[in-house]
mmCIF file of C-alpha atoms in Angstrom:
data_model
loop_
_atom_site.group_PDB
_atom_site.id
_atom_site.type_symbol
_atom_site.label_atom_id
_atom_site.label_comp_id
_atom_site.label_asym_id
_atom_site.label_seq_id
_atom_site.Cartn_x
_atom_site.Cartn_y
_atom_site.Cartn_z
ATOM 1 C CA ALA U 16 24.746 -36.215 -17.747
ATOM 2 C CA GLY U 17 22.049 -34.729 -15.374
ATOM 3 C CA THR U 18 18.558 -33.859 -15.543
ATOM 4 C CA PRO U 19 17.792 -30.117 -16.095
ATOM 5 C CA GLN U 20 17.061 -28.511 -12.611
ATOM 6 C CA GLN U 21 13.615 -26.961 -12.156
ATOM 7 C CA ARG U 22 13.782 -23.354 -11.318
ATOM 8 C CA ALA U 23 12.365 -22.200 -8.190
ATOM 9 C CA PRO U 24 8.969 -20.310 -8.452
ATOM 10 C CA LEU U 25 9.495 -16.512 -8.239
ATOM 11 C CA HIS U 26 7.242 -15.995 -5.303
ATOM 12 C CA THR U 27 9.749 -17.958 -3.151
ATOM 13 C CA LYS U 28 12.760 -15.451 -4.062
ATOM 14 C CA LEU U 29 10.705 -12.384 -2.907
ATOM 15 C CA PHE U 30 11.334 -10.692 0.354
ATOM 16 C CA PRO U 31 9.048 -12.178 3.192
ATOM 17 C CA ALA U 32 5.815 -10.336 3.492
ATOM 18 C CA PRO U 33 2.739 -11.137 5.670
ATOM 19 C CA GLY U 34 -0.456 -12.957 4.485
ATOM 20 C CA MET U 35 -4.175 -12.099 4.759
ATOM 21 C CA GLN U 36 -4.165 -14.602 7.748
ATOM 22 C CA GLU U 37 -1.630 -12.310 9.568
ATOM 23 C CA VAL U 38 -2.993 -8.550 8.791
ATOM 24 C CA ARG U 39 -6.135 -7.315 9.371
ATOM 25 C CA THR U 40 -5.639 -3.653 8.245
ATOM 26 C CA LEU U 41 -3.084 -2.430 5.421
ATOM 27 C CA ASP U 42 -1.596 0.817 6.782
ATOM 28 C CA LYS U 43 1.664 2.660 7.209
ATOM 29 C CA GLN U 44 2.636 -0.498 9.980
ATOM 30 C CA ASN U 45 1.694 -3.169 7.468
ATOM 31 C CA PRO U 46 1.710 -1.855 4.104
ATOM 32 C CA VAL U 47 2.008 -5.077 2.049
ATOM 33 C CA VAL U 48 0.337 -8.536 1.980
ATOM 34 C CA ARG U 49 1.283 -11.308 -0.352
ATOM 35 C CA LEU U 50 -1.411 -13.954 -1.266
ATOM 36 C CA THR U 51 -0.320 -17.419 -1.750
ATOM 37 C CA PRO U 52 -0.745 -18.945 -5.021
ATOM 38 C CA MET U 53 -4.111 -20.619 -4.315
ATOM 39 C CA GLU U 54 -5.283 -17.392 -2.787
ATOM 40 C CA SER U 55 -4.094 -15.383 -6.088
ATOM 41 C CA ALA U 56 -5.786 -18.207 -8.512
ATOM 42 C CA VAL U 57 -9.282 -19.018 -7.152
ATOM 43 C CA GLY U 58 -12.092 -17.136 -6.869
ATOM 44 C CA THR U 59 -12.367 -13.478 -6.889
ATOM 45 C CA LEU U 60 -10.483 -10.561 -5.114
ATOM 46 C CA ALA U 61 -13.367 -8.179 -4.096
ATOM 47 C CA VAL U 62 -12.715 -4.742 -3.141
ATOM 48 C CA ALA U 63 -15.946 -2.629 -1.544
ATOM 49 C CA GLY U 64 -15.587 0.959 -0.762
ATOM 50 C CA SER U 65 -13.654 2.175 -4.083
ATOM 51 C CA MET U 66 -14.924 4.400 -6.670
ATOM 52 C CA ARG U 67 -12.466 3.960 -9.447
ATOM 53 C CA ALA U 68 -10.267 0.896 -10.803
ATOM 54 C CA VAL U 69 -7.309 1.405 -12.901
ATOM 55 C CA TRP U 70 -5.716 -1.857 -14.499
ATOM 56 C CA GLU U 71 -2.707 -2.669 -16.714
ATOM 57 C CA ALA U 72 -3.008 -6.337 -18.398
ATOM 58 C CA ALA U 73 0.069 -8.403 -19.138
ATOM 59 C CA ASP U 74 -0.303 -7.311 -22.601
ATOM 60 C CA PHE U 75 0.258 -3.566 -21.421
ATOM 61 C CA ARG U 76 -3.603 -2.488 -22.297
ATOM 62 C CA THR U 77 -4.734 -0.024 -19.641
ATOM 63 C CA GLY U 78 -8.036 1.079 -18.752
ATOM 64 C CA SER U 79 -9.937 2.620 -15.852
ATOM 65 C CA VAL U 80 -13.613 2.750 -14.827
ATOM 66 C CA SER U 81 -15.826 4.128 -12.224
ATOM 67 C CA SER U 82 -17.879 2.362 -9.952
ATOM 68 C CA GLY U 83 -21.458 1.626 -10.758
ATOM 69 C CA GLU U 84 -22.666 0.899 -14.399
ATOM 70 C CA LEU U 85 -20.367 0.396 -16.974
ATOM 71 C CA ARG U 86 -20.914 3.074 -19.172
ATOM 72 C CA ARG U 87 -18.766 4.111 -22.221
ATOM 73 C CA GLU U 88 -18.495 7.879 -20.372
ATOM 74 C CA ASN U 89 -17.038 6.112 -17.115
ATOM 75 C CA LEU U 90 -14.439 4.478 -19.075
ATOM 76 C CA SER U 91 -11.094 5.292 -20.072
ATOM 77 C CA GLY U 92 -8.524 3.404 -21.844
ATOM 78 C CA VAL U 93 -9.595 -0.006 -22.872
ATOM 79 C CA ILE U 94 -11.833 -2.823 -21.124
ATOM 80 C CA VAL U 95 -9.567 -6.023 -21.219
ATOM 81 C CA ASP U 96 -11.899 -9.268 -21.591
ATOM 82 C CA THR U 97 -10.834 -12.706 -20.405
ATOM 83 C CA PRO U 98 -11.936 -15.836 -21.464
ATOM 84 C CA GLY U 99 -15.334 -16.154 -20.451
ATOM 85 C CA ASN U 100 -16.350 -12.836 -21.265
ATOM 86 C CA ARG U 101 -15.984 -11.239 -17.802
ATOM 87 C CA PRO U 102 -13.581 -8.105 -17.523
ATOM 88 C CA LEU U 103 -10.166 -8.582 -16.157
ATOM 89 C CA VAL U 104 -11.079 -5.655 -13.867
ATOM 90 C CA GLY U 105 -14.513 -4.352 -13.299
ATOM 91 C CA TYR U 106 -17.526 -3.469 -11.253
ATOM 92 C CA GLU U 107 -20.815 -5.263 -10.274
ATOM 93 C CA GLU U 108 -22.518 -2.388 -9.106
ATOM 94 C CA GLU U 109 -20.258 -0.875 -6.133
ATOM 95 C CA LEU U 110 -18.134 -4.041 -5.844
ATOM 96 C CA ALA U 111 -14.793 -3.766 -7.867
ATOM 97 C CA LEU U 112 -13.751 -7.302 -8.837
ATOM 98 C CA ILE U 113 -10.971 -9.165 -10.057
ATOM 99 C CA PRO U 114 -11.379 -12.855 -11.352
ATOM 100 C CA LEU U 115 -8.694 -14.545 -10.018
ATOM 101 C CA ARG U 116 -8.513 -17.613 -12.354
ATOM 102 C CA ARG U 117 -7.385 -14.936 -14.847
ATOM 103 C CA SER U 118 -4.996 -13.200 -12.781
ATOM 104 C CA SER U 119 -2.032 -14.296 -15.111
ATOM 105 C CA MET U 120 -3.626 -11.631 -17.430
ATOM 106 C CA LEU U 121 -3.453 -8.876 -14.918
ATOM 107 C CA ARG U 122 0.015 -6.955 -14.485
ATOM 108 C CA ARG U 123 -0.957 -4.449 -11.657
ATOM 109 C CA ALA U 124 -4.152 -2.226 -10.697
ATOM 110 C CA LEU U 125 -4.989 0.295 -8.336
ATOM 111 C CA PHE U 126 -8.415 1.220 -6.543
ATOM 112 C CA PHE U 127 -9.127 4.385 -5.339
ATOM 113 C CA PRO U 128 -11.549 4.948 -2.172
ATOM 114 C CA LYS U 129 -14.748 6.649 -2.038
ATOM 115 C CA PRO U 130 -14.150 10.149 -0.113
ATOM 116 C CA LYS U 131 -13.431 9.631 3.668
ATOM 117 C CA GLN U 132 -14.197 5.790 3.514
ATOM 118 C CA PRO U 133 -12.023 2.746 4.075
ATOM 119 C CA MET U 134 -12.207 0.041 1.407
ATOM 120 C CA SER U 135 -12.340 -3.974 2.287
ATOM 121 C CA VAL U 136 -10.705 -6.569 0.481
ATOM 122 C CA GLY U 137 -11.900 -10.241 0.467
ATOM 123 C CA ILE U 138 -11.016 -13.419 -1.116
ATOM 124 C CA TYR U 139 -12.695 -16.824 -1.637
ATOM 125 C CA ASN U 140 -11.798 -18.250 1.719
ATOM 126 C CA GLY U 141 -13.268 -15.655 3.581
ATOM 127 C CA ARG U 142 -10.215 -13.693 4.891
ATOM 128 C CA SER U 143 -10.507 -10.040 4.391
ATOM 129 C CA LEU U 144 -8.375 -6.683 5.410
ATOM 130 C CA THR U 145 -9.517 -3.108 5.643
ATOM 131 C CA VAL U 146 -7.793 -0.292 4.232
ATOM 132 C CA PRO U 147 -8.537 2.614 6.332
ATOM 133 C CA ALA U 148 -9.681 5.928 5.291
ATOM 134 C CA LYS U 149 -6.904 8.258 6.037
ATOM 135 C CA ALA U 150 -3.219 7.603 6.243
ATOM 136 C CA GLY U 151 -2.394 11.134 7.631
ATOM 137 C CA GLU U 152 -3.429 14.466 8.700
ATOM 138 C CA ARG U 153 -3.416 15.574 4.820
ATOM 139 C CA SER U 154 -3.349 11.949 3.377
ATOM 140 C CA PHE U 155 -5.301 9.011 2.184
ATOM 141 C CA TYR U 156 -4.390 5.262 0.772
ATOM 142 C CA VAL U 157 -5.088 3.760 -2.692
ATOM 143 C CA LEU U 158 -4.863 0.308 -2.841
ATOM 144 C CA SER U 159 -2.450 -1.302 -5.283
ATOM 145 C CA VAL U 160 -2.338 -4.959 -6.759
ATOM 146 C CA LEU U 161 0.583 -6.259 -8.221
ATOM 147 C CA ARG U 162 1.097 -9.771 -9.913
ATOM 148 C CA ILE U 163 4.524 -11.162 -9.361
ATOM 149 C CA GLY U 164 4.799 -14.542 -10.854
ATOM 150 C CA ASN U 165 1.785 -16.284 -9.750
ATOM 151 C CA VAL U 166 1.108 -14.492 -6.611
ATOM 152 C CA LEU U 167 -0.516 -11.275 -6.227
ATOM 153 C CA GLU U 168 0.854 -8.590 -3.683
ATOM 154 C CA LEU U 169 -1.354 -5.847 -1.885
ATOM 155 C CA ARG U 170 -0.110 -2.498 -0.939
ATOM 156 C CA ALA U 171 -1.470 0.633 0.718
ATOM 157 C CA GLU U 172 0.118 3.406 -1.015
ATOM 158 C CA VAL U 173 -0.094 6.864 0.559
ATOM 159 C CA ILE U 174 -1.378 9.951 -1.737
ATOM 160 C CA PRO U 175 -1.534 13.541 -0.301
ATOM 161 C CA TYR U 176 -5.009 15.004 -0.463
ATOM 162 C CA GLY U 177 -5.836 17.247 -3.500
ATOM 163 C CA MET U 178 -4.315 15.425 -6.366
ATOM 164 C CA GLU U 179 -6.796 14.615 -9.218
ATOM 165 C CA LEU U 180 -7.467 11.004 -9.978
ATOM 166 C CA LYS U 181 -5.702 10.734 -13.347
ATOM 167 C CA ALA U 182 -2.473 12.502 -11.885
ATOM 168 C CA ILE U 183 -2.250 9.606 -9.312
ATOM 169 C CA TRP U 184 -2.290 7.208 -11.595
ATOM 170 C CA GLU U 185 -0.179 8.684 -14.069
ATOM 171 C CA ALA U 186 2.255 8.962 -10.928
ATOM 172 C CA PHE U 187 2.113 5.283 -10.759
ATOM 173 C CA GLY U 188 3.199 5.169 -14.599
ATOM 174 C CA PHE U 189 -0.174 4.456 -15.840
ATOM 175 C CA THR U 190 -0.941 5.950 -19.576
ATOM 176 C CA MET U 191 -4.500 4.811 -20.761
ATOM 177 C CA SER U 192 -4.443 2.750 -23.919
ATOM 178 C CA SER U 193 -6.761 3.761 -26.860
ATOM 179 C CA GLU U 194 -8.947 1.452 -29.221
ATOM 180 C CA PHE U 195 -8.100 1.074 -32.674
ATOM 181 C CA PRO U 196 -11.094 3.075 -34.446
ATOM 182 C CA PHE U 197 -10.856 0.463 -37.616
ATOM 183 C CA ARG U 198 -9.897 -3.146 -37.195
ATOM 184 C CA GLY U 199 -10.719 -4.332 -40.881
ATOM 185 C CA ASN U 200 -12.982 -7.169 -42.010
#
């Protein structure tokens, strides 16, 4: 009788992808970056230059909020609070934030840039990258953040001009959750 073999972590079975130390710009030439397990779990992932964030929690609750103050009229879907009473994805002023200590609660997120502005993404160790304002003559990038096992993958997704934000997030399969109006005693 032998001892049970431990499974290799999921991120070791993925196709090779560069890390943030290797890529400075997320674009058509370098459309994907994968964070290490440590980078995916420590500190905060900060996105500057975005005007709206959309998220899906591991329990499939979804929501979307625009930058600035969190007010009910800026919110679609539901806020997913983490232990510690911070939103899973949210804004502090103009900076979008994902608290990485709770990244296991995240399934995926999208960040929409302000018109004709690049987005910057930074993590705790000082590494950062830029998502350019333009993807082509008639297209722009949105930033997609996906959790795969215990690592986060960042992707630059090309979107044609002229689509409404709701149509874009629906094209990615997001449907906004609704709060239950009655929760009982």
